Every structure is written in C-alpha cells, then in structure tokens.
C-alpha cells in the first residue's frame, strides 16, 4: 500500500491531493471486507478496485492505467533516444506526525511546487523480523517516505532548479523524521547524504551514509566486505568499505 501526496490546482486553488494505491493478492471482495474491518476510514468500494492478472498488475504499476487493454509486449517497447530525469530522497518516521505538522508540510509542498511524497506503511510481517537479522534495520519504523521529483527538460538550469526544490523540502521534513542519524532507504540511493572517494578516509566517509542506510548493521557489512572483496574491487560512490580503510 502507498499513500501518494502531490500538490495540485483545483478550481484555481492550490491544494495537496492524497491518493491511496495498493496491490492485494486476492479477490476484490476479500480486500473490501478486510479493509472494512481494519481501515474503515478509507471507505473502499468495489468501483475502486480492478481485478488483474499478474502481468496486468506489472503494467499497472508501470503507470498504464488501462492495464486490462494494453498488451504485455508494450514492456519491450523501449525508446533509447528518450530520457527523463529524476531525484529521489528518503526518510523514516518513528512518531506520528500531528495535524499541525501535516499542515506545515502541505503548505511547504505547495510552496516548493512539484515535489511528491510517497508513504509506505511498515509493520505486520516486516516488523516480526529482527532489525539485525538482515542488513535492513528499519523494520520497526511507522513508515518510509520517498521524496519524488521528475522532470523532462535536459538543461542544467532545469536540473539545478528541481534539485534545489527537492533539497529544500528535505530540510522542511527534518523535524518529523529519524535523527542521529537521519535514516535513509538504500534503494533510493542519494549521493547528497555522503560519498566515498575510496582514499585513506574511506571507512569514515562510508560510515556517514552507511549508518543512515544500515544502522548498527553497517559494521557487520564491513566485515563481510573485507572477507569477500579485501581489495575493494567492487565499489561505487556509496559502497561498503573494507576494514583496512579504518
């Protein structure tokens, strides 16, 4: 399940639109019955649901709204001469954001102009797995927040403007998310939170972003890296360092 927040204009008024999207593995009657008990505030109705085959659900997640009519072969239709640009940042929330906080964030979203937020709730089976059982430590958080910015203009001026908007809103989000460190989601790789030059200070540089991504699991990952790739052959701007760089 995802909650999408986006600034929009309705009746010449700027506001924030909230949309809930989800994939349920089962029949629509089952999910309607389930959410009527667990989340009645959503008011889910049959007309809000569409039953799809698995491949149709892939098309739907790929933003093909008419997934029941589009042929799956469209997934092979790639245009190498086209390009789109994006920036992603991420946060984790441990405590509920109150109404005043949400009002503040909605106001700032409208001020920034284009930023979108994607909220993914955690809990359930995810929270039953210990935070140190896998490298992913954020299982007990309330939810993850993706800061989403997309644009088409290839110019450097557009890039600078959209990146600036994203970073500005990221600063507004700071009071409502995890701190010391401000955690981040590894799949939305964000070079703003730290880069490794793989020089003599490699470990210290990696620790900055590594603890944001992996928490206390970072040092265990360093041990694994040192054992399997002691020469640090496989590396990038935010890879795990070896212990020899401490």
PDB file of C-alpha atoms in Angstrom:
ATOM      1  CA  UNK A   1       0.000   0.000   0.000  1.00  0.00           C
ATOM      2  CA  UNK A   2       1.168   3.505  -0.807  1.00  0.00           C
ATOM      3  CA  UNK A   3      -0.128   6.938   0.072  1.00  0.00           C
ATOM      4  CA  UNK A   4       0.778   9.488  -2.601  1.00  0.00           C
ATOM      5  CA  UNK A   5       0.771  13.207  -1.821  1.00  0.00           C
ATOM      6  CA  UNK A   6       1.066  15.702  -4.675  1.00  0.00           C
ATOM      7  CA  UNK A   7       0.464  19.450  -4.982  1.00  0.00           C
ATOM      8  CA  UNK A   8      -2.328  20.159  -7.493  1.00  0.00           C
ATOM      9  CA  UNK A   9      -4.583  23.010  -8.576  1.00  0.00           C
ATOM     10  CA  UNK A  10      -8.329  22.520  -8.131  1.00  0.00           C
ATOM     11  CA  UNK A  11     -10.833  25.228  -9.027  1.00  0.00           C
ATOM     12  CA  UNK A  12      -7.943  27.702  -9.309  1.00  0.00           C
ATOM     13  CA  UNK A  13      -6.889  26.851  -5.762  1.00  0.00           C
ATOM     14  CA  UNK A  14      -3.640  25.142  -4.853  1.00  0.00           C
ATOM     15  CA  UNK A  15      -4.014  22.141  -2.590  1.00  0.00           C
ATOM     16  CA  UNK A  16      -2.481  18.732  -1.889  1.00  0.00           C
ATOM     17  CA  UNK A  17      -4.069  15.610  -3.338  1.00  0.00           C
ATOM     18  CA  UNK A  18      -3.864  12.330  -1.427  1.00  0.00           C
ATOM     19  CA  UNK A  19      -4.183   9.031  -3.306  1.00  0.00           C
ATOM     20  CA  UNK A  20      -4.018   5.505  -1.909  1.00  0.00           C
ATOM     21  CA  UNK A  21      -2.860   2.715  -4.222  1.00  0.00           C
ATOM     22  CA  UNK A  22      -2.262  -0.908  -3.321  1.00  0.00           C
ATOM     23  CA  UNK A  23      -1.788  -4.381  -4.726  1.00  0.00           C
ATOM     24  CA  UNK A  24      -3.781  -7.124  -2.979  1.00  0.00           C
ATOM     25  CA  UNK A  25      -3.147 -10.772  -3.813  1.00  0.00           C
ATOM     26  CA  UNK A  26      -6.718 -11.994  -3.822  1.00  0.00           C
ATOM     27  CA  UNK A  27     -10.254 -11.146  -4.916  1.00  0.00           C
ATOM     28  CA  UNK A  28     -11.685  -7.655  -4.627  1.00  0.00           C
ATOM     29  CA  UNK A  29     -14.467  -8.835  -2.304  1.00  0.00           C
ATOM     30  CA  UNK A  30     -11.805 -10.109   0.091  1.00  0.00           C
ATOM     31  CA  UNK A  31      -9.880  -6.839   0.260  1.00  0.00           C
ATOM     32  CA  UNK A  32     -13.071  -4.794   0.625  1.00  0.00           C
ATOM     33  CA  UNK A  33     -14.149  -6.973   3.543  1.00  0.00           C
ATOM     34  CA  UNK A  34     -10.692  -6.826   5.121  1.00  0.00           C
ATOM     35  CA  UNK A  35     -10.334  -3.054   4.907  1.00  0.00           C
ATOM     36  CA  UNK A  36     -13.881  -2.502   6.140  1.00  0.00           C
ATOM     37  CA  UNK A  37     -12.662  -4.052   9.397  1.00  0.00           C
ATOM     38  CA  UNK A  38      -9.065  -2.831   9.527  1.00  0.00           C
ATOM     39  CA  UNK A  39      -9.273   0.569   7.807  1.00  0.00           C
ATOM     40  CA  UNK A  40     -12.917   1.701   7.584  1.00  0.00           C
ATOM     41  CA  UNK A  41     -11.863   5.360   7.270  1.00  0.00           C
ATOM     42  CA  UNK A  42     -10.665   4.625   3.740  1.00  0.00           C
ATOM     43  CA  UNK A  43     -14.187   3.798   2.590  1.00  0.00           C
ATOM     44  CA  UNK A  44     -13.030   1.342  -0.069  1.00  0.00           C
ATOM     45  CA  UNK A  45     -15.743   0.353  -2.555  1.00  0.00           C
ATOM     46  CA  UNK A  46     -15.947  -2.175  -5.353  1.00  0.00           C
ATOM     47  CA  UNK A  47     -15.691   0.522  -8.014  1.00  0.00           C
ATOM     48  CA  UNK A  48     -12.307   1.491  -6.563  1.00  0.00           C
ATOM     49  CA  UNK A  49     -10.893  -1.966  -7.338  1.00  0.00           C
ATOM     50  CA  UNK A  50      -9.770  -3.669 -10.533  1.00  0.00           C
ATOM     51  CA  UNK A  51      -9.018  -7.378 -10.731  1.00  0.00           C
ATOM     52  CA  UNK A  52      -5.925  -8.040 -12.848  1.00  0.00           C
ATOM     53  CA  UNK A  53      -3.757 -10.906 -13.949  1.00  0.00           C
ATOM     54  CA  UNK A  54      -0.203 -10.836 -12.640  1.00  0.00           C
ATOM     55  CA  UNK A  55       1.249  -9.420 -15.867  1.00  0.00           C
ATOM     56  CA  UNK A  56      -1.524  -6.820 -15.974  1.00  0.00           C
ATOM     57  CA  UNK A  57      -0.551  -5.742 -12.467  1.00  0.00           C
ATOM     58  CA  UNK A  58       3.001  -5.180 -13.737  1.00  0.00           C
ATOM     59  CA  UNK A  59       1.603  -2.932 -16.460  1.00  0.00           C
ATOM     60  CA  UNK A  60      -0.494  -1.092 -13.883  1.00  0.00           C
ATOM     61  CA  UNK A  61       2.499  -0.430 -11.622  1.00  0.00           C
ATOM     62  CA  UNK A  62       4.288   0.838 -14.751  1.00  0.00           C
ATOM     63  CA  UNK A  63       1.617   3.573 -14.926  1.00  0.00           C
ATOM     64  CA  UNK A  64      -0.515   2.000 -17.641  1.00  0.00           C
ATOM     65  CA  UNK A  65      -3.940   2.902 -16.276  1.00  0.00           C
ATOM     66  CA  UNK A  66      -5.690   0.802 -18.923  1.00  0.00           C
ATOM     67  CA  UNK A  67      -3.692  -2.294 -17.979  1.00  0.00           C
ATOM     68  CA  UNK A  68      -6.543  -4.640 -18.904  1.00  0.00           C
ATOM     69  CA  UNK A  69      -6.443  -3.397 -22.504  1.00  0.00           C
ATOM     70  CA  UNK A  70      -2.717  -2.944 -23.121  1.00  0.00           C
ATOM     71  CA  UNK A  71      -0.741  -5.895 -24.461  1.00  0.00           C
ATOM     72  CA  UNK A  72       2.181  -7.036 -22.268  1.00  0.00           C
ATOM     73  CA  UNK A  73       4.543  -6.612 -25.215  1.00  0.00           C
ATOM     74  CA  UNK A  74       4.499  -2.885 -24.501  1.00  0.00           C
ATOM     75  CA  UNK A  75       7.030  -3.640 -21.767  1.00  0.00           C
ATOM     76  CA  UNK A  76       9.510  -4.458 -24.554  1.00  0.00           C
ATOM     77  CA  UNK A  77       8.845  -1.191 -26.362  1.00  0.00           C
ATOM     78  CA  UNK A  78      11.789   0.924 -25.300  1.00  0.00           C
ATOM     79  CA  UNK A  79      12.957   4.152 -26.865  1.00  0.00           C
ATOM     80  CA  UNK A  80      16.704   4.599 -26.288  1.00  0.00           C
ATOM     81  CA  UNK A  81      16.546   8.145 -27.646  1.00  0.00           C
ATOM     82  CA  UNK A  82      14.163   9.335 -24.936  1.00  0.00           C
ATOM     83  CA  UNK A  83      15.126  10.357 -21.441  1.00  0.00           C
ATOM     84  CA  UNK A  84      13.517  11.516 -18.251  1.00  0.00           C
ATOM     85  CA  UNK A  85      15.221  12.811 -15.151  1.00  0.00           C
ATOM     86  CA  UNK A  86      14.526  12.253 -11.501  1.00  0.00           C
ATOM     87  CA  UNK A  87      15.758  12.771  -7.976  1.00  0.00           C
ATOM     88  CA  UNK A  88      14.806  10.608  -5.014  1.00  0.00           C
ATOM     89  CA  UNK A  89      15.421  11.186  -1.328  1.00  0.00           C
ATOM     90  CA  UNK A  90      14.047   9.203   1.595  1.00  0.00           C
ATOM     91  CA  UNK A  91      13.145   9.338   5.262  1.00  0.00           C
ATOM     92  CA  UNK A  92      11.786   7.109   8.003  1.00  0.00           C
ATOM     93  CA  UNK A  93       9.187   8.187  10.548  1.00  0.00           C
ATOM     94  CA  UNK A  94       9.103   6.786  14.097  1.00  0.00           C
ATOM     95  CA  UNK A  95       6.438   9.004  15.673  1.00  0.00           C
ATOM     96  CA  UNK A  96       3.114  10.064  14.217  1.00  0.00           C
ATOM     97  CA  UNK A  97       3.101  13.463  12.523  1.00  0.00           C
ATOM     98  CA  UNK A  98       0.343  15.524  14.126  1.00  0.00           C
ATOM     99  CA  UNK A  99      -2.166  17.673  12.255  1.00  0.00           C
ATOM    100  CA  UNK A 100      -0.125  20.839  12.738  1.00  0.00           C
ATOM    101  CA  UNK A 101       2.906  19.098  11.295  1.00  0.00           C
ATOM    102  CA  UNK A 102       0.960  17.828   8.296  1.00  0.00           C
ATOM    103  CA  UNK A 103      -0.498  21.288   7.674  1.00  0.00           C
ATOM    104  CA  UNK A 104       3.038  22.681   7.695  1.00  0.00           C
ATOM    105  CA  UNK A 105       4.267  20.049   5.232  1.00  0.00           C
ATOM    106  CA  UNK A 106       1.281  20.549   2.917  1.00  0.00           C
ATOM    107  CA  UNK A 107       1.970  24.282   2.863  1.00  0.00           C
ATOM    108  CA  UNK A 108       5.619  23.698   2.043  1.00  0.00           C
ATOM    109  CA  UNK A 109       4.736  21.218  -0.716  1.00  0.00           C
ATOM    110  CA  UNK A 110       2.630  23.893  -2.383  1.00  0.00           C
ATOM    111  CA  UNK A 111       5.403  26.464  -1.948  1.00  0.00           C
ATOM    112  CA  UNK A 112       8.031  24.173  -3.459  1.00  0.00           C
ATOM    113  CA  UNK A 113       5.715  23.415  -6.359  1.00  0.00           C
ATOM    114  CA  UNK A 114       6.407  19.973  -7.816  1.00  0.00           C
ATOM    115  CA  UNK A 115       7.630  17.637  -5.079  1.00  0.00           C
ATOM    116  CA  UNK A 116       5.692  14.433  -4.472  1.00  0.00           C
ATOM    117  CA  UNK A 117       5.731  12.263  -1.357  1.00  0.00           C
ATOM    118  CA  UNK A 118       5.155   8.513  -1.234  1.00  0.00           C
ATOM    119  CA  UNK A 119       4.368   6.994   2.176  1.00  0.00           C
ATOM    120  CA  UNK A 120       4.858   3.239   2.650  1.00  0.00           C
ATOM    121  CA  UNK A 121       3.479   1.917   5.965  1.00  0.00           C
ATOM    122  CA  UNK A 122       5.561  -0.628   7.847  1.00  0.00           C
ATOM    123  CA  UNK A 123       4.615  -3.157  10.495  1.00  0.00           C
ATOM    124  CA  UNK A 124       2.898  -6.514  10.060  1.00  0.00           C
ATOM    125  CA  UNK A 125       5.194  -9.353   8.990  1.00  0.00           C
ATOM    126  CA  UNK A 126       8.023  -6.917   8.338  1.00  0.00           C
ATOM    127  CA  UNK A 127       8.269  -5.924  11.994  1.00  0.00           C
ATOM    128  CA  UNK A 128       8.360  -9.568  13.110  1.00  0.00           C
ATOM    129  CA  UNK A 129      11.889  -9.896  11.682  1.00  0.00           C
ATOM    130  CA  UNK A 130      14.623  -8.559  13.954  1.00  0.00           C
ATOM    131  CA  UNK A 131      16.436  -5.385  12.948  1.00  0.00           C
ATOM    132  CA  UNK A 132      19.777  -7.226  12.885  1.00  0.00           C
ATOM    133  CA  UNK A 133      18.623 -10.401  11.120  1.00  0.00           C
ATOM    134  CA  UNK A 134      19.183  -8.808   7.697  1.00  0.00           C
ATOM    135  CA  UNK A 135      21.111  -5.676   6.639  1.00  0.00           C
ATOM    136  CA  UNK A 136      17.814  -3.738   6.526  1.00  0.00           C
ATOM    137  CA  UNK A 137      17.309  -2.250  10.026  1.00  0.00           C
ATOM    138  CA  UNK A 138      14.214  -0.066   9.640  1.00  0.00           C
ATOM    139  CA  UNK A 139      11.524  -2.687  10.276  1.00  0.00           C
ATOM    140  CA  UNK A 140      10.108  -1.085  13.409  1.00  0.00           C
ATOM    141  CA  UNK A 141       9.538   2.342  11.857  1.00  0.00           C
ATOM    142  CA  UNK A 142       5.992   3.578  11.259  1.00  0.00           C
ATOM    143  CA  UNK A 143       6.602   4.238   7.594  1.00  0.00           C
ATOM    144  CA  UNK A 144       9.073   5.185   4.909  1.00  0.00           C
ATOM    145  CA  UNK A 145       8.765   8.421   2.949  1.00  0.00           C
ATOM    146  CA  UNK A 146      10.029   8.806  -0.599  1.00  0.00           C
ATOM    147  CA  UNK A 147      10.687  12.357  -1.806  1.00  0.00           C
ATOM    148  CA  UNK A 148       9.971  12.219  -5.536  1.00  0.00           C
ATOM    149  CA  UNK A 149      10.905  14.720  -8.242  1.00  0.00           C
ATOM    150  CA  UNK A 150      10.667  14.085 -12.010  1.00  0.00           C
ATOM    151  CA  UNK A 151      11.323  16.353 -14.954  1.00  0.00           C
ATOM    152  CA  UNK A 152      11.825  16.193 -18.742  1.00  0.00           C
ATOM    153  CA  UNK A 153      13.986  19.228 -19.534  1.00  0.00           C
ATOM    154  CA  UNK A 154      17.617  18.100 -20.114  1.00  0.00           C
ATOM    155  CA  UNK A 155      19.097  21.528 -19.396  1.00  0.00           C
ATOM    156  CA  UNK A 156      21.403  22.218 -16.463  1.00  0.00           C
ATOM    157  CA  UNK A 157      19.248  25.142 -15.345  1.00  0.00           C
ATOM    158  CA  UNK A 158      16.214  22.868 -15.007  1.00  0.00           C
ATOM    159  CA  UNK A 159      18.294  20.270 -13.189  1.00  0.00           C
ATOM    160  CA  UNK A 160      19.586  22.832 -10.725  1.00  0.00           C
ATOM    161  CA  UNK A 161      16.091  24.158 -10.084  1.00  0.00           C
ATOM    162  CA  UNK A 162      14.445  20.792  -9.490  1.00  0.00           C
ATOM    163  CA  UNK A 163      17.297  19.508  -7.336  1.00  0.00           C
ATOM    164  CA  UNK A 164      17.067  22.700  -5.305  1.00  0.00           C
ATOM    165  CA  UNK A 165      13.338  22.180  -4.766  1.00  0.00           C
ATOM    166  CA  UNK A 166      13.922  18.607  -3.628  1.00  0.00           C
ATOM    167  CA  UNK A 167      16.647  19.571  -1.185  1.00  0.00           C
ATOM    168  CA  UNK A 168      14.611  22.469   0.188  1.00  0.00           C
ATOM    169  CA  UNK A 169      11.664  20.253   1.015  1.00  0.00           C
ATOM    170  CA  UNK A 170      14.008  17.660   2.517  1.00  0.00           C
ATOM    171  CA  UNK A 171      15.099  20.312   5.006  1.00  0.00           C
ATOM    172  CA  UNK A 172      11.459  21.099   5.884  1.00  0.00           C
ATOM    173  CA  UNK A 173      10.868  17.408   6.630  1.00  0.00           C
ATOM    174  CA  UNK A 174      13.690  17.205   9.181  1.00  0.00           C
ATOM    175  CA  UNK A 175      11.662  17.814  12.390  1.00  0.00           C
ATOM    176  CA  UNK A 176       9.334  14.889  11.664  1.00  0.00           C
ATOM    177  CA  UNK A 177      11.748  12.062  10.825  1.00  0.00           C
ATOM    178  CA  UNK A 178      14.501   9.997  12.429  1.00  0.00           C
ATOM    179  CA  UNK A 179      17.535  11.786  13.804  1.00  0.00           C
ATOM    180  CA  UNK A 180      21.138  10.997  14.751  1.00  0.00           C
ATOM    181  CA  UNK A 181      21.376   9.637  12.165  1.00  0.00           C
ATOM    182  CA  UNK A 182      18.634  10.670   9.799  1.00  0.00           C
ATOM    183  CA  UNK A 183      17.980   7.287   8.232  1.00  0.00           C
ATOM    184  CA  UNK A 184      17.602   6.658   4.512  1.00  0.00           C
ATOM    185  CA  UNK A 185      16.466   3.835   2.217  1.00  0.00           C
ATOM    186  CA  UNK A 186      19.256   2.192   0.211  1.00  0.00           C
ATOM    187  CA  UNK A 187      17.083   1.587  -2.868  1.00  0.00           C
ATOM    188  CA  UNK A 188      16.651   5.351  -3.306  1.00  0.00           C
ATOM    189  CA  UNK A 189      20.385   5.952  -3.465  1.00  0.00           C
ATOM    190  CA  UNK A 190      21.012   9.565  -2.531  1.00  0.00           C
ATOM    191  CA  UNK A 191      24.506  10.968  -3.014  1.00  0.00           C
ATOM    192  CA  UNK A 192      23.523  14.048  -1.017  1.00  0.00           C
ATOM    193  CA  UNK A 193      23.944  12.091   2.220  1.00  0.00           C
ATOM    194  CA  UNK A 194      27.555  11.092   1.607  1.00  0.00           C
ATOM    195  CA  UNK A 195      30.061   9.916  -0.999  1.00  0.00           C
ATOM    196  CA  UNK A 196      33.098   7.662  -0.728  1.00  0.00           C
ATOM    197  CA  UNK A 197      36.294   8.728  -2.515  1.00  0.00           C
ATOM    198  CA  UNK A 198      37.928   5.351  -1.664  1.00  0.00           C
ATOM    199  CA  UNK A 199      41.025   7.040  -0.339  1.00  0.00           C
ATOM    200  CA  UNK A 200      42.696   6.781   3.080  1.00  0.00           C
ATOM    201  CA  UNK A 201      39.498   8.007   4.805  1.00  0.00           C
ATOM    202  CA  UNK A 202      37.242   5.524   3.043  1.00  0.00           C
ATOM    203  CA  UNK A 203      35.800   3.982   6.209  1.00  0.00           C
ATOM    204  CA  UNK A 204      34.941   7.325   7.813  1.00  0.00           C
ATOM    205  CA  UNK A 205      33.369   8.577   4.599  1.00  0.00           C
ATOM    206  CA  UNK A 206      31.340   5.388   4.222  1.00  0.00           C
ATOM    207  CA  UNK A 207      30.228   5.456   7.839  1.00  0.00           C
ATOM    208  CA  UNK A 208      28.336   8.705   7.169  1.00  0.00           C
ATOM    209  CA  UNK A 209      25.946   7.182   4.627  1.00  0.00           C
ATOM    210  CA  UNK A 210      26.385   3.585   5.785  1.00  0.00           C
ATOM    211  CA  UNK A 211      24.806   4.119   9.187  1.00  0.00           C
ATOM    212  CA  UNK A 212      21.938   6.036   7.612  1.00  0.00           C
ATOM    213  CA  UNK A 213      21.206   3.096   5.320  1.00  0.00           C
ATOM    214  CA  UNK A 214      22.104   0.159   7.567  1.00  0.00           C
ATOM    215  CA  UNK A 215      22.203   1.386  11.170  1.00  0.00           C
ATOM    216  CA  UNK A 216      24.164  -0.875  13.502  1.00  0.00           C
ATOM    217  CA  UNK A 217      24.408  -3.486  10.737  1.00  0.00           C
ATOM    218  CA  UNK A 218      26.994  -1.348   8.937  1.00  0.00           C
ATOM    219  CA  UNK A 219      29.988  -2.826  10.784  1.00  0.00           C
ATOM    220  CA  UNK A 220      28.846  -6.375  10.051  1.00  0.00           C
ATOM    221  CA  UNK A 221      28.656  -5.479   6.370  1.00  0.00           C
ATOM    222  CA  UNK A 222      32.207  -4.110   6.561  1.00  0.00           C
ATOM    223  CA  UNK A 223      33.372  -7.477   7.925  1.00  0.00           C
ATOM    224  CA  UNK A 224      31.633  -9.319   5.085  1.00  0.00           C
ATOM    225  CA  UNK A 225      33.081  -6.929   2.508  1.00  0.00           C
ATOM    226  CA  UNK A 226      36.572  -7.379   3.934  1.00  0.00           C
ATOM    227  CA  UNK A 227      36.238 -11.163   3.780  1.00  0.00           C
ATOM    228  CA  UNK A 228      34.907 -11.464   0.226  1.00  0.00           C
ATOM    229  CA  UNK A 229      36.473  -8.423  -1.500  1.00  0.00           C
ATOM    230  CA  UNK A 230      39.554  -7.369   0.506  1.00  0.00           C
ATOM    231  CA  UNK A 231      40.958  -5.381  -2.434  1.00  0.00           C
ATOM    232  CA  UNK A 232      37.716  -3.387  -2.762  1.00  0.00           C
ATOM    233  CA  UNK A 233      37.448  -4.245  -6.454  1.00  0.00           C
ATOM    234  CA  UNK A 234      33.659  -3.855  -6.470  1.00  0.00           C
ATOM    235  CA  UNK A 235      32.968  -0.288  -5.427  1.00  0.00           C
ATOM    236  CA  UNK A 236      30.916   2.776  -6.202  1.00  0.00           C
ATOM    237  CA  UNK A 237      30.179   6.149  -4.617  1.00  0.00           C
ATOM    238  CA  UNK A 238      28.290   4.557  -1.734  1.00  0.00           C
ATOM    239  CA  UNK A 239      29.657   1.035  -1.462  1.00  0.00           C
ATOM    240  CA  UNK A 240      30.649  -0.727   1.749  1.00  0.00           C
ATOM    241  CA  UNK A 241      34.360  -0.206   2.584  1.00  0.00           C
ATOM    242  CA  UNK A 242      36.870  -2.737   3.867  1.00  0.00           C
ATOM    243  CA  UNK A 243      38.117  -2.663   7.440  1.00  0.00           C
ATOM    244  CA  UNK A 244      41.641  -1.867   6.230  1.00  0.00           C
ATOM    245  CA  UNK A 245      40.480   1.681   5.479  1.00  0.00           C
ATOM    246  CA  UNK A 246      39.710   2.432   9.148  1.00  0.00           C
TER     247      UNK A 246
END
